[in-house]
Every structure is written in structure tokens, then in C-alpha cells.
PDB file of C-alpha atoms in Angstrom:
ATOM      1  CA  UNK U   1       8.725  15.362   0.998  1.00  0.00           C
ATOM      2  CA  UNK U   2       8.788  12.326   3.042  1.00  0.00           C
ATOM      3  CA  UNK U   3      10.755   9.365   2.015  1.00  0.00           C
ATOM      4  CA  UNK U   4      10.647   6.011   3.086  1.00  0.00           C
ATOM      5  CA  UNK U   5      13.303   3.652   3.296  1.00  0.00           C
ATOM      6  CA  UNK U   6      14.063  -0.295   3.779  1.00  0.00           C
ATOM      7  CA  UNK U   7      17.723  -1.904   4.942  1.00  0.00           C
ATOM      8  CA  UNK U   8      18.617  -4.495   3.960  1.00  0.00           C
ATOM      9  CA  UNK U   9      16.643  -4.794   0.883  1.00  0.00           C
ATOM     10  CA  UNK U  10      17.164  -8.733   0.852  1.00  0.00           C
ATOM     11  CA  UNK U  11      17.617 -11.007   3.983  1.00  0.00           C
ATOM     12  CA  UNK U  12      17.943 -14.561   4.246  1.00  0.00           C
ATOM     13  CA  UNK U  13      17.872 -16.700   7.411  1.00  0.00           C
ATOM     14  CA  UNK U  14      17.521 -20.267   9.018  1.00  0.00           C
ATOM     15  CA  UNK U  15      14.161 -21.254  10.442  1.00  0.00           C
ATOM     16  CA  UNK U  16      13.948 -20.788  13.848  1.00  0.00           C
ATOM     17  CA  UNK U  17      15.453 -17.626  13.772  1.00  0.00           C
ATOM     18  CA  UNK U  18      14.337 -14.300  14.707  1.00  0.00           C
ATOM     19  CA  UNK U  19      13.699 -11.490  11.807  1.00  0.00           C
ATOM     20  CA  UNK U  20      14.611  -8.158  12.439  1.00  0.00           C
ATOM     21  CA  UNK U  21      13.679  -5.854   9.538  1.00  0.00           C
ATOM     22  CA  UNK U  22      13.677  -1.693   9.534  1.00  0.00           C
ATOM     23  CA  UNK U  23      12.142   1.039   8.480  1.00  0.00           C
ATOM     24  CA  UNK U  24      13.313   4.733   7.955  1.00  0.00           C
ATOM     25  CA  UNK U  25      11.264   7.501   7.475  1.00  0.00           C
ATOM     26  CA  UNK U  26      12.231  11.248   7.085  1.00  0.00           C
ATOM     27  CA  UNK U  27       9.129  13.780   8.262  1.00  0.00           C
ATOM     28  CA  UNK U  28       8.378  12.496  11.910  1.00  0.00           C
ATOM     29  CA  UNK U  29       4.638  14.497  11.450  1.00  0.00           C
ATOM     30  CA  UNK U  30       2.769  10.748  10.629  1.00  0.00           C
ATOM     31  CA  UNK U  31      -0.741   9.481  11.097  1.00  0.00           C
ATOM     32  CA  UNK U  32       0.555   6.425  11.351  1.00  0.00           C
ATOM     33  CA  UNK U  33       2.028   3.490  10.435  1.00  0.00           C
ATOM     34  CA  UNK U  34       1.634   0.248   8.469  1.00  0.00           C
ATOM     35  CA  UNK U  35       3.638  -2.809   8.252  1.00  0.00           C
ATOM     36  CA  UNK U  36       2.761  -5.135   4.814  1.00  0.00           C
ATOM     37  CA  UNK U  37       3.411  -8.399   3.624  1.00  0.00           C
ATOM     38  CA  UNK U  38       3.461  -9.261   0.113  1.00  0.00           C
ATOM     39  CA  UNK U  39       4.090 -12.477  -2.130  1.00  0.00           C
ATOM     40  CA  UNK U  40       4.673 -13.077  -5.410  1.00  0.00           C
ATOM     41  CA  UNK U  41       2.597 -11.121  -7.800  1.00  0.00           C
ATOM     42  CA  UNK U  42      -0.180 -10.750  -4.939  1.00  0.00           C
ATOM     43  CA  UNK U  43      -1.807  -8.223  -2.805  1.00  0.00           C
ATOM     44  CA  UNK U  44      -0.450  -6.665   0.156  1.00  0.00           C
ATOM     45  CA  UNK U  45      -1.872  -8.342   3.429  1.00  0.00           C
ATOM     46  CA  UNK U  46      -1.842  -5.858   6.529  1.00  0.00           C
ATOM     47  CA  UNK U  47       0.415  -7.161   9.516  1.00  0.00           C
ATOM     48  CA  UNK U  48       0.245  -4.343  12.133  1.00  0.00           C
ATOM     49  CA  UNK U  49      -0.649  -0.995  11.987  1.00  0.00           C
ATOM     50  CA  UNK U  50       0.858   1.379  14.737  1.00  0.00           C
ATOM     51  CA  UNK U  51      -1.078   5.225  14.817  1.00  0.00           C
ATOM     52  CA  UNK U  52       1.162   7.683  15.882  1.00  0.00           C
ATOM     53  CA  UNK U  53       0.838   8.023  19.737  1.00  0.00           C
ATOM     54  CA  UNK U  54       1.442   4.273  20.399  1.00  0.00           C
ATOM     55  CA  UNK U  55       4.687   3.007  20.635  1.00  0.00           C
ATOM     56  CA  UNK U  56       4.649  -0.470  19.729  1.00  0.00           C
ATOM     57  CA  UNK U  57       2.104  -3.043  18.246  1.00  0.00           C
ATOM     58  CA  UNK U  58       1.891  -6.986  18.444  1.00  0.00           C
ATOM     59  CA  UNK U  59       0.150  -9.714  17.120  1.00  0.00           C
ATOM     60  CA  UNK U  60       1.154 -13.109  18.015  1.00  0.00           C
ATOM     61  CA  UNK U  61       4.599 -13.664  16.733  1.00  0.00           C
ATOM     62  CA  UNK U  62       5.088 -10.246  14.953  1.00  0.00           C
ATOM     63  CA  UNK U  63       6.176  -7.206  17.615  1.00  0.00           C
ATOM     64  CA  UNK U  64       6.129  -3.470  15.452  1.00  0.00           C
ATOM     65  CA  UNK U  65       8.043  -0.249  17.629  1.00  0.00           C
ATOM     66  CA  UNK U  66       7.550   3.012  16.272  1.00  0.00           C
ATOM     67  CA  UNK U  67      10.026   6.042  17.116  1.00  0.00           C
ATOM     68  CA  UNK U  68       8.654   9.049  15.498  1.00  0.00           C
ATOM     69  CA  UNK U  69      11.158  11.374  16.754  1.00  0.00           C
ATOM     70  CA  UNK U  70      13.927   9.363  15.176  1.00  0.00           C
ATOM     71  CA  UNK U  71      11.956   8.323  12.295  1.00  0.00           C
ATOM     72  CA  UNK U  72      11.990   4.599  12.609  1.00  0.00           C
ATOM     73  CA  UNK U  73      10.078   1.196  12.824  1.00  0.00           C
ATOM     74  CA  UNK U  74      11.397  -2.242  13.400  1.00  0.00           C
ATOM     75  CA  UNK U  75       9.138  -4.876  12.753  1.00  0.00           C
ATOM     76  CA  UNK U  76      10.132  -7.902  14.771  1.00  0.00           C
ATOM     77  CA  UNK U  77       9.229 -11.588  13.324  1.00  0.00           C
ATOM     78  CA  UNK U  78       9.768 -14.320  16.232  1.00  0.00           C
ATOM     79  CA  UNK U  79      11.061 -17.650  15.793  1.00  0.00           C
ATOM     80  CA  UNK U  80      10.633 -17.606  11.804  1.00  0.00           C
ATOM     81  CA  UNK U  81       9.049 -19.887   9.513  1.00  0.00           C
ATOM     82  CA  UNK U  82       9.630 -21.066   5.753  1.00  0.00           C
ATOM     83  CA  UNK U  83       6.159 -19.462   5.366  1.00  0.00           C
ATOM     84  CA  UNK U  84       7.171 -16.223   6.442  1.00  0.00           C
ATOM     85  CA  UNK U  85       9.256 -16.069   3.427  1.00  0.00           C
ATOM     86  CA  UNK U  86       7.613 -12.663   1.519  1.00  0.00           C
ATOM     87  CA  UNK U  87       8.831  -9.521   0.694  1.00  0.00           C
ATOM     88  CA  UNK U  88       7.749  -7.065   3.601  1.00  0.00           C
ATOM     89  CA  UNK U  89       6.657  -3.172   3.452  1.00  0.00           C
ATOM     90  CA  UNK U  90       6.264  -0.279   5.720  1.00  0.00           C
ATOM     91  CA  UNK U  91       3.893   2.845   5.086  1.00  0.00           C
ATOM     92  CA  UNK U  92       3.742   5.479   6.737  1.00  0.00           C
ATOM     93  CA  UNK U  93       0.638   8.557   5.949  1.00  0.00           C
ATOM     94  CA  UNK U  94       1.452  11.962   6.590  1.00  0.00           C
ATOM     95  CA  UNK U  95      -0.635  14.601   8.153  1.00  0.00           C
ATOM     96  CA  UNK U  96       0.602  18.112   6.512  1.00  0.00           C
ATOM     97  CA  UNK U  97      -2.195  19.099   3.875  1.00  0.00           C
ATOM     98  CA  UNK U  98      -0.517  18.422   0.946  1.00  0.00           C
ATOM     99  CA  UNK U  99       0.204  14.940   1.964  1.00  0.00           C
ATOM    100  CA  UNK U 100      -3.209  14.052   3.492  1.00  0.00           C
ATOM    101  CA  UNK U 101      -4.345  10.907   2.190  1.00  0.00           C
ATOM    102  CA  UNK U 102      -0.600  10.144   0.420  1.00  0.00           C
ATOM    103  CA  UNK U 103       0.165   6.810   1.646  1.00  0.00           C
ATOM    104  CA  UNK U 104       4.243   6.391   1.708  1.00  0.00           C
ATOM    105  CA  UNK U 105       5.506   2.953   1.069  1.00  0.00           C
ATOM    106  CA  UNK U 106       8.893   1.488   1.783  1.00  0.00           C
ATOM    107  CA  UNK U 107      10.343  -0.430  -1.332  1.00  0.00           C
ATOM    108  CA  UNK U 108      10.457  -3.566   0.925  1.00  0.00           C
ATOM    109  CA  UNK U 109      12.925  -6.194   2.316  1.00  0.00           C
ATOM    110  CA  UNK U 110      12.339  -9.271   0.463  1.00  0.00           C
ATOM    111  CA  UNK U 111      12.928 -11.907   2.917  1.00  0.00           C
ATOM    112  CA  UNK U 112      14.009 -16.081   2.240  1.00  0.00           C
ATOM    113  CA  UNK U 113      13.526 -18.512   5.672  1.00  0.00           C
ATOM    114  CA  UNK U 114      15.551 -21.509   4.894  1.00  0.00           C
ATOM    115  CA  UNK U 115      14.385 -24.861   6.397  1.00  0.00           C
TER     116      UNK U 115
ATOM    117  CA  UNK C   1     -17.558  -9.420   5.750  1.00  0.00           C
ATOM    118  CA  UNK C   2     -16.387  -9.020   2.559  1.00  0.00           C
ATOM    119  CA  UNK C   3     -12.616  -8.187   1.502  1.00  0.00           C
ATOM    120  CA  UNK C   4     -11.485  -5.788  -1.111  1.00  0.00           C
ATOM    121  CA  UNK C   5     -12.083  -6.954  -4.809  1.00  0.00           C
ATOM    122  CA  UNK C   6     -10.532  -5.993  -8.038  1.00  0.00           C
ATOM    123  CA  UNK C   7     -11.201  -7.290 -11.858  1.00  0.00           C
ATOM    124  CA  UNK C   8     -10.047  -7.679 -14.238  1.00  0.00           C
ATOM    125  CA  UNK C   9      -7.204  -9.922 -12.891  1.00  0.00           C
ATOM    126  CA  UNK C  10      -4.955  -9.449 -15.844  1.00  0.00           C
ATOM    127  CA  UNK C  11      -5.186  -6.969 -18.546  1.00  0.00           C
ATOM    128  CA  UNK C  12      -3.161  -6.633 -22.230  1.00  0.00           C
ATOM    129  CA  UNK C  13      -2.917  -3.037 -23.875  1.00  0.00           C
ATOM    130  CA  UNK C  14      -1.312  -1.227 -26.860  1.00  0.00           C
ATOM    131  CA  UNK C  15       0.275   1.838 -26.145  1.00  0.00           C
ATOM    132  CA  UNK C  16      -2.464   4.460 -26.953  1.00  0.00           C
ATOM    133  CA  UNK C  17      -5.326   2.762 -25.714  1.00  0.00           C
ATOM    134  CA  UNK C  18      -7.164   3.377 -22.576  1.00  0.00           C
ATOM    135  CA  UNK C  19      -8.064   1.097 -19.835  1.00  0.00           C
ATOM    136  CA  UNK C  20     -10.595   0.787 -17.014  1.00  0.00           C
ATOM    137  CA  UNK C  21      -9.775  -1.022 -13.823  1.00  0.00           C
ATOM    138  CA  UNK C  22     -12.479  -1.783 -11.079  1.00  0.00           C
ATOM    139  CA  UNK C  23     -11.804  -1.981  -7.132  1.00  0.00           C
ATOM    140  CA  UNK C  24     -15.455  -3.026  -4.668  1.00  0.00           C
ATOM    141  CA  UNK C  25     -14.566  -1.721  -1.050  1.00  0.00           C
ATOM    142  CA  UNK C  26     -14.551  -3.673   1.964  1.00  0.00           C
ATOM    143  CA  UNK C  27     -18.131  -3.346   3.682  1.00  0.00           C
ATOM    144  CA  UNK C  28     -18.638  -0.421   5.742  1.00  0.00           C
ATOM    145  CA  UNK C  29     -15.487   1.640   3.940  1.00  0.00           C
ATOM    146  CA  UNK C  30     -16.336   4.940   2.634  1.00  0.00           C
ATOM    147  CA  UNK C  31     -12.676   5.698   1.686  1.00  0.00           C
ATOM    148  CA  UNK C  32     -10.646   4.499  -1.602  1.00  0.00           C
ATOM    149  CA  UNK C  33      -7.173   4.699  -3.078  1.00  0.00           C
ATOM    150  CA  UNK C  34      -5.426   3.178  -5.623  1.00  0.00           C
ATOM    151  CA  UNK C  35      -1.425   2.422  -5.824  1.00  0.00           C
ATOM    152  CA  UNK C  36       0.938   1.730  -8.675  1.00  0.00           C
ATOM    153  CA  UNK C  37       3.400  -0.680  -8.504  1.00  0.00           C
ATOM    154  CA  UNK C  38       6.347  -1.455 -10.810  1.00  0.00           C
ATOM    155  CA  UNK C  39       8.602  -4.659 -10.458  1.00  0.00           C
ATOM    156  CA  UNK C  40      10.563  -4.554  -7.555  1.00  0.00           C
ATOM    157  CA  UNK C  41       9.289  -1.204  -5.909  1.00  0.00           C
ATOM    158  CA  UNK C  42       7.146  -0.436  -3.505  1.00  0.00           C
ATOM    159  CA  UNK C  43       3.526   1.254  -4.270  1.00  0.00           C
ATOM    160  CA  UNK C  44       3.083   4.372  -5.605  1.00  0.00           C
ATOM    161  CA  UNK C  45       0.267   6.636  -4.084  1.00  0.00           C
ATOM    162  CA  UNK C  46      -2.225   7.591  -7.497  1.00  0.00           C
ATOM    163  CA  UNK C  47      -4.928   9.513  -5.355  1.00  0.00           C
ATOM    164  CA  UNK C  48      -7.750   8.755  -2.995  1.00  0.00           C
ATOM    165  CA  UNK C  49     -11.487   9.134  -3.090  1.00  0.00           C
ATOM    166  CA  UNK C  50     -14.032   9.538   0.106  1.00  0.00           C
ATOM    167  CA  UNK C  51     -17.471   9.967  -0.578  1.00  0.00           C
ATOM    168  CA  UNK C  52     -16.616  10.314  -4.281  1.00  0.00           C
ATOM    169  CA  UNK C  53     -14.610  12.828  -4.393  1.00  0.00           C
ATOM    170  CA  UNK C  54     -10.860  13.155  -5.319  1.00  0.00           C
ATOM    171  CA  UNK C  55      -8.994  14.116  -1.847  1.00  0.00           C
ATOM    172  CA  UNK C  56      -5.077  13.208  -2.122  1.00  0.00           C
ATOM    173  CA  UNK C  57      -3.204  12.456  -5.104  1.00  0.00           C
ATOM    174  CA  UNK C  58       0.544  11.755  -6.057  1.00  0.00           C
ATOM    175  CA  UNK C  59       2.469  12.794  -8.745  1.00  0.00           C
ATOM    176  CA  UNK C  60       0.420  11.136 -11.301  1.00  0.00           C
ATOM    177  CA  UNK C  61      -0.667  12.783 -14.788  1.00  0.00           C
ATOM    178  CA  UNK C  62      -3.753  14.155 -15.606  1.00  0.00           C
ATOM    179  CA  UNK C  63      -4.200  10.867 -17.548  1.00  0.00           C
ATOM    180  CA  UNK C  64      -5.093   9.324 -14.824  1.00  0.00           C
ATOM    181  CA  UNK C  65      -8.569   9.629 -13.005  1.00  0.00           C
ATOM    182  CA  UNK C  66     -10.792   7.751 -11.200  1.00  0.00           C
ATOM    183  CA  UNK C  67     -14.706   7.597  -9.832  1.00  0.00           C
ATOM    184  CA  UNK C  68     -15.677   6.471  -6.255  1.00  0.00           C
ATOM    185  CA  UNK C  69     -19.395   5.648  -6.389  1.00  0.00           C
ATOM    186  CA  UNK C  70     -22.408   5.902  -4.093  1.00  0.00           C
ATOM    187  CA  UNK C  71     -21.587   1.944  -2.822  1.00  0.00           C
ATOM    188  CA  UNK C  72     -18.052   2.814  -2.455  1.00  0.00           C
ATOM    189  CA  UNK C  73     -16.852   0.974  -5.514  1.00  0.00           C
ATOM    190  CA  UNK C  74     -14.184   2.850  -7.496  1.00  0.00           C
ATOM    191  CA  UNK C  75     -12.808   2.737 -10.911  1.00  0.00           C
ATOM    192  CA  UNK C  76      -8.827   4.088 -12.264  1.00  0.00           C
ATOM    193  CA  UNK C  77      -8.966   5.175 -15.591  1.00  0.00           C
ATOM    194  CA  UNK C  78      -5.720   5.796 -17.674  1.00  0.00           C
ATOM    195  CA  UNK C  79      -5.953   7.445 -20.668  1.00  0.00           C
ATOM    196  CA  UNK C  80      -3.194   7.451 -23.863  1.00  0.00           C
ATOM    197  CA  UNK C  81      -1.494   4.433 -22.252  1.00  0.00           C
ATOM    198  CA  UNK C  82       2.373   4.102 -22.234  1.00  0.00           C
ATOM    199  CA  UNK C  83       4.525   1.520 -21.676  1.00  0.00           C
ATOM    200  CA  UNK C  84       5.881   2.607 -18.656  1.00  0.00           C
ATOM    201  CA  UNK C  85       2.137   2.366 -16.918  1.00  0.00           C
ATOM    202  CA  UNK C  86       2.738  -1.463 -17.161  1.00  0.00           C
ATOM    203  CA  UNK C  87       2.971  -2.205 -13.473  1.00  0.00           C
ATOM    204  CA  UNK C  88       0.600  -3.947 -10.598  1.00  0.00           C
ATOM    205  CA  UNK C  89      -2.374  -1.289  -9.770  1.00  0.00           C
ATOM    206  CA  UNK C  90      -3.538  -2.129  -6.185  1.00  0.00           C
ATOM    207  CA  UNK C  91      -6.930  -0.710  -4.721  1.00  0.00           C
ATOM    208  CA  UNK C  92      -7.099  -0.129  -1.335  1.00  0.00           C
ATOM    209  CA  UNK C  93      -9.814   0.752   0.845  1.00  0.00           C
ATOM    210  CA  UNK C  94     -10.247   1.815   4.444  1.00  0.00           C
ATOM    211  CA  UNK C  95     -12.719   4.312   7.012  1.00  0.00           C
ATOM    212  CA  UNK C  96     -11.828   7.421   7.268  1.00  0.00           C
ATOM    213  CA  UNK C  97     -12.390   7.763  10.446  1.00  0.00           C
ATOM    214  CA  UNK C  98     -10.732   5.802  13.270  1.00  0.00           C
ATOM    215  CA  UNK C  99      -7.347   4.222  12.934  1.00  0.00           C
ATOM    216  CA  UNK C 100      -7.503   4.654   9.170  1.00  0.00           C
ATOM    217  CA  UNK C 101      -6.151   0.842   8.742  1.00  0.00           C
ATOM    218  CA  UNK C 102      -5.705   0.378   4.933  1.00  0.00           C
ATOM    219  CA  UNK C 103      -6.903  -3.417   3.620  1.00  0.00           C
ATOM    220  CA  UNK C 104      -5.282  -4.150  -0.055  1.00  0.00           C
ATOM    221  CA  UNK C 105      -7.209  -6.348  -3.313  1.00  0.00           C
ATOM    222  CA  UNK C 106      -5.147  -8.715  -5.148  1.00  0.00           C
ATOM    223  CA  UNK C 107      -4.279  -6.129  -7.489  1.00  0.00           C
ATOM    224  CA  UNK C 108      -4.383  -6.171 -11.671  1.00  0.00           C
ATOM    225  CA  UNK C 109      -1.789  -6.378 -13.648  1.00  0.00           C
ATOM    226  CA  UNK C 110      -1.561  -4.453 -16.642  1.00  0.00           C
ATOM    227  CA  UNK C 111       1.056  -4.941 -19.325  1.00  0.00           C
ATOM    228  CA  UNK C 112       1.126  -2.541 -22.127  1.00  0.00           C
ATOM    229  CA  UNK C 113       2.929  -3.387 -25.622  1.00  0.00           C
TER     230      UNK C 113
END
């Protein structure tokens, strides 16, 4: 059964800074890989997404590495802002039959950027 | 294009009673799924529809189904509601094909007394 897990589970760091935040997953057989941002009672807004051959994604300020055969993802967040203050998830979707379709979420690293 | 949509926004239940939550795809997705999600934890997988049929599911109750329709839209259903089914239910819908890229609605939250 795969699991998914987030360390630290709370961060908190000075603007300007740069975010490191991980994810662990246990079964390397993955589709792929999705990196989430969520606020406060909201939706979850899609930051990268990283299929299983690839080894890293980026989008402007936000870098996402993906190392199936040790089971982990580190999203990177350059030179942070107070808006990047959110609670952030990783997913991962399996490919065995009986997890087809089973999307497995992280339970997050809430993170605070301090002015 | 069009995101992912989900109504009610907030819902109030007595244990018992059953509810009826609505999700409308993002154009041009033919896949569905719907997530639970309790305060503080991450989402919990429910199941998945594409082309309106059941294809994944979690380790959800029989209590809780769902439709995908011929547009793509989707309904959850829960049945005999406790309180422990109080929680965020996300929709989430992306193409089956392809990179499989999942785009989220705002979500409903459900509270159950």
C-alpha cells in the first residue's frame, strides 16, 4: 500500500529565503507526480506535475526533482514571498491495478513566510 | 476555458440524512474523482469515474456513490450520514489520456450535527 509522507509538517521562514519542502513515498511503481498548494479552507491549485520518466519540473520560481528509485520529491520554492505562505501537498498515482486511478496525497507542510 | 466547479459551497446535515454534492469538469475532461478531506489531513481518494463508470475507489463504504454523466459532470452521494463524514469533499477532474494532470474545484464543505 503506498504511503505518502511530508517532513516537516510546519515550516516558517524570512522572505527572501529559499523553501525546501519533501516528499516521501514508499512503492517507487508511480504514474506520476503532483505538487499542490492549498489555502485556507480552499481548493488545491496544481504547481507542477512531474510523470514518472522525467526527473525534474520547473515553473518560474518553483523547481520539483523526482527520485523514484529512492522514493522522493523536493519541491524547491526560490527566493520566497509572504504570498507563498500555504500549506503545500504532494500526490503521487500508482500504476499496479488495484491502485489505478487512487490518487495518494501527502498530509502537507503548512508553510508561514515572514516579512 | 472553464475551471472545475462545485455547489453547493457549504452544506448543514443531521446525522442520518443523505446529501448530494455536484462537481462540472473542466472542458475537454472525460475523467472525474472526488477526495475527502478532514481538518488538517491531506485528501482522501473516494473513487473515480471515466466515461461514467466507476474505475478506482478507496476505502470508502458502500454509502458512498457517485454518477459521472454524458457532459462529464459528476455527483457524490452519501447515504446514512455520520458525523465523521464532516470534512472538505474536493472534485477533481482531468484526461485520461496524456499526462493525467489533475485540476481541483473549490471544494464543499459539509458539516454534519
Amino acid at each position: 500500500k503506498q504511503e505518502v509522507t511530508q517532513i516537516p509538517a510546519a515550516l516558517s521562514v524570512p522572505e527572501g529565503e529559499n523553501l525546501v519542502l519533501n516528499c516521501s513515498f514508499t512503492d517507487s511503481a508511480i504514474y506520476n507526480l503532483q505538487w499542490f498548494r492549498q489555502d485556507p479552507g480552499k481548493g488545491l491549485t496544481s504547481l507542477l506535475l512531474i510523470q514518472s520518466s522525467q526527473r525534474e519540473q520547473t515553473s518560474g520560481r518553483l523547481n520539483a526533482s523526482l527520485d523514484k528509485s529512492s522514493g522522493r520529491s523536493t519541491l524547491y520554492i526560490a527566493a520566497s514571498q509572504p504570498g507563498d505562505s500555504a500549506t503545500y501537498l504532494c500526490a503521487v498515482r500508482g500504476i499496479a491495478t488495484d491502485s489505478w486511478g487512487k490518487f495518494q496525497f501527502g498530509a502537507g507542510t503548512q508553510v508561514v513566510v515572514t516579512p | 476555458e472553464t475551471g472545475v466547479t462545485q455547489s453547493p459551497t457549504h452544506l448543514i446535515k443531521t446525522r442520518g440524512q443523505q446529501v448530494t454534492l455536484r462537481c462540472s469538469s473542466q472542458s475537454g475532461h472525460n475523467t472525474v474523482s472526488w477526495y475527502q478531506q478532514a481538518l488538517g489531513q491531506g485528501p482522501q481518494f473516494i473513487f473515480q469515474y471515466y466515461r461514467e463508470e466507476e474505475n478506482g475507489r478507496g476505502n470508502f463504504p458502500p454509502r458512498f456513490s457517485g454518477l459521472q454523466f454524458p457532459n462529464y459532470s459528476s455527483e457524490l452521494n452519501v447515504n446514512a450520514l455520520e458525523l465523521d463524514d464532516s470534512a472538505l469533499y474536493l472534485c477533481a477532474s482531468s484526461f485520461m489520456t496524456g499526462g493525467y494532470e489533475q485540476y481541483f474545484g473549490p471544494g464543499t464543505r459539509l458539516t454534519v450535527t
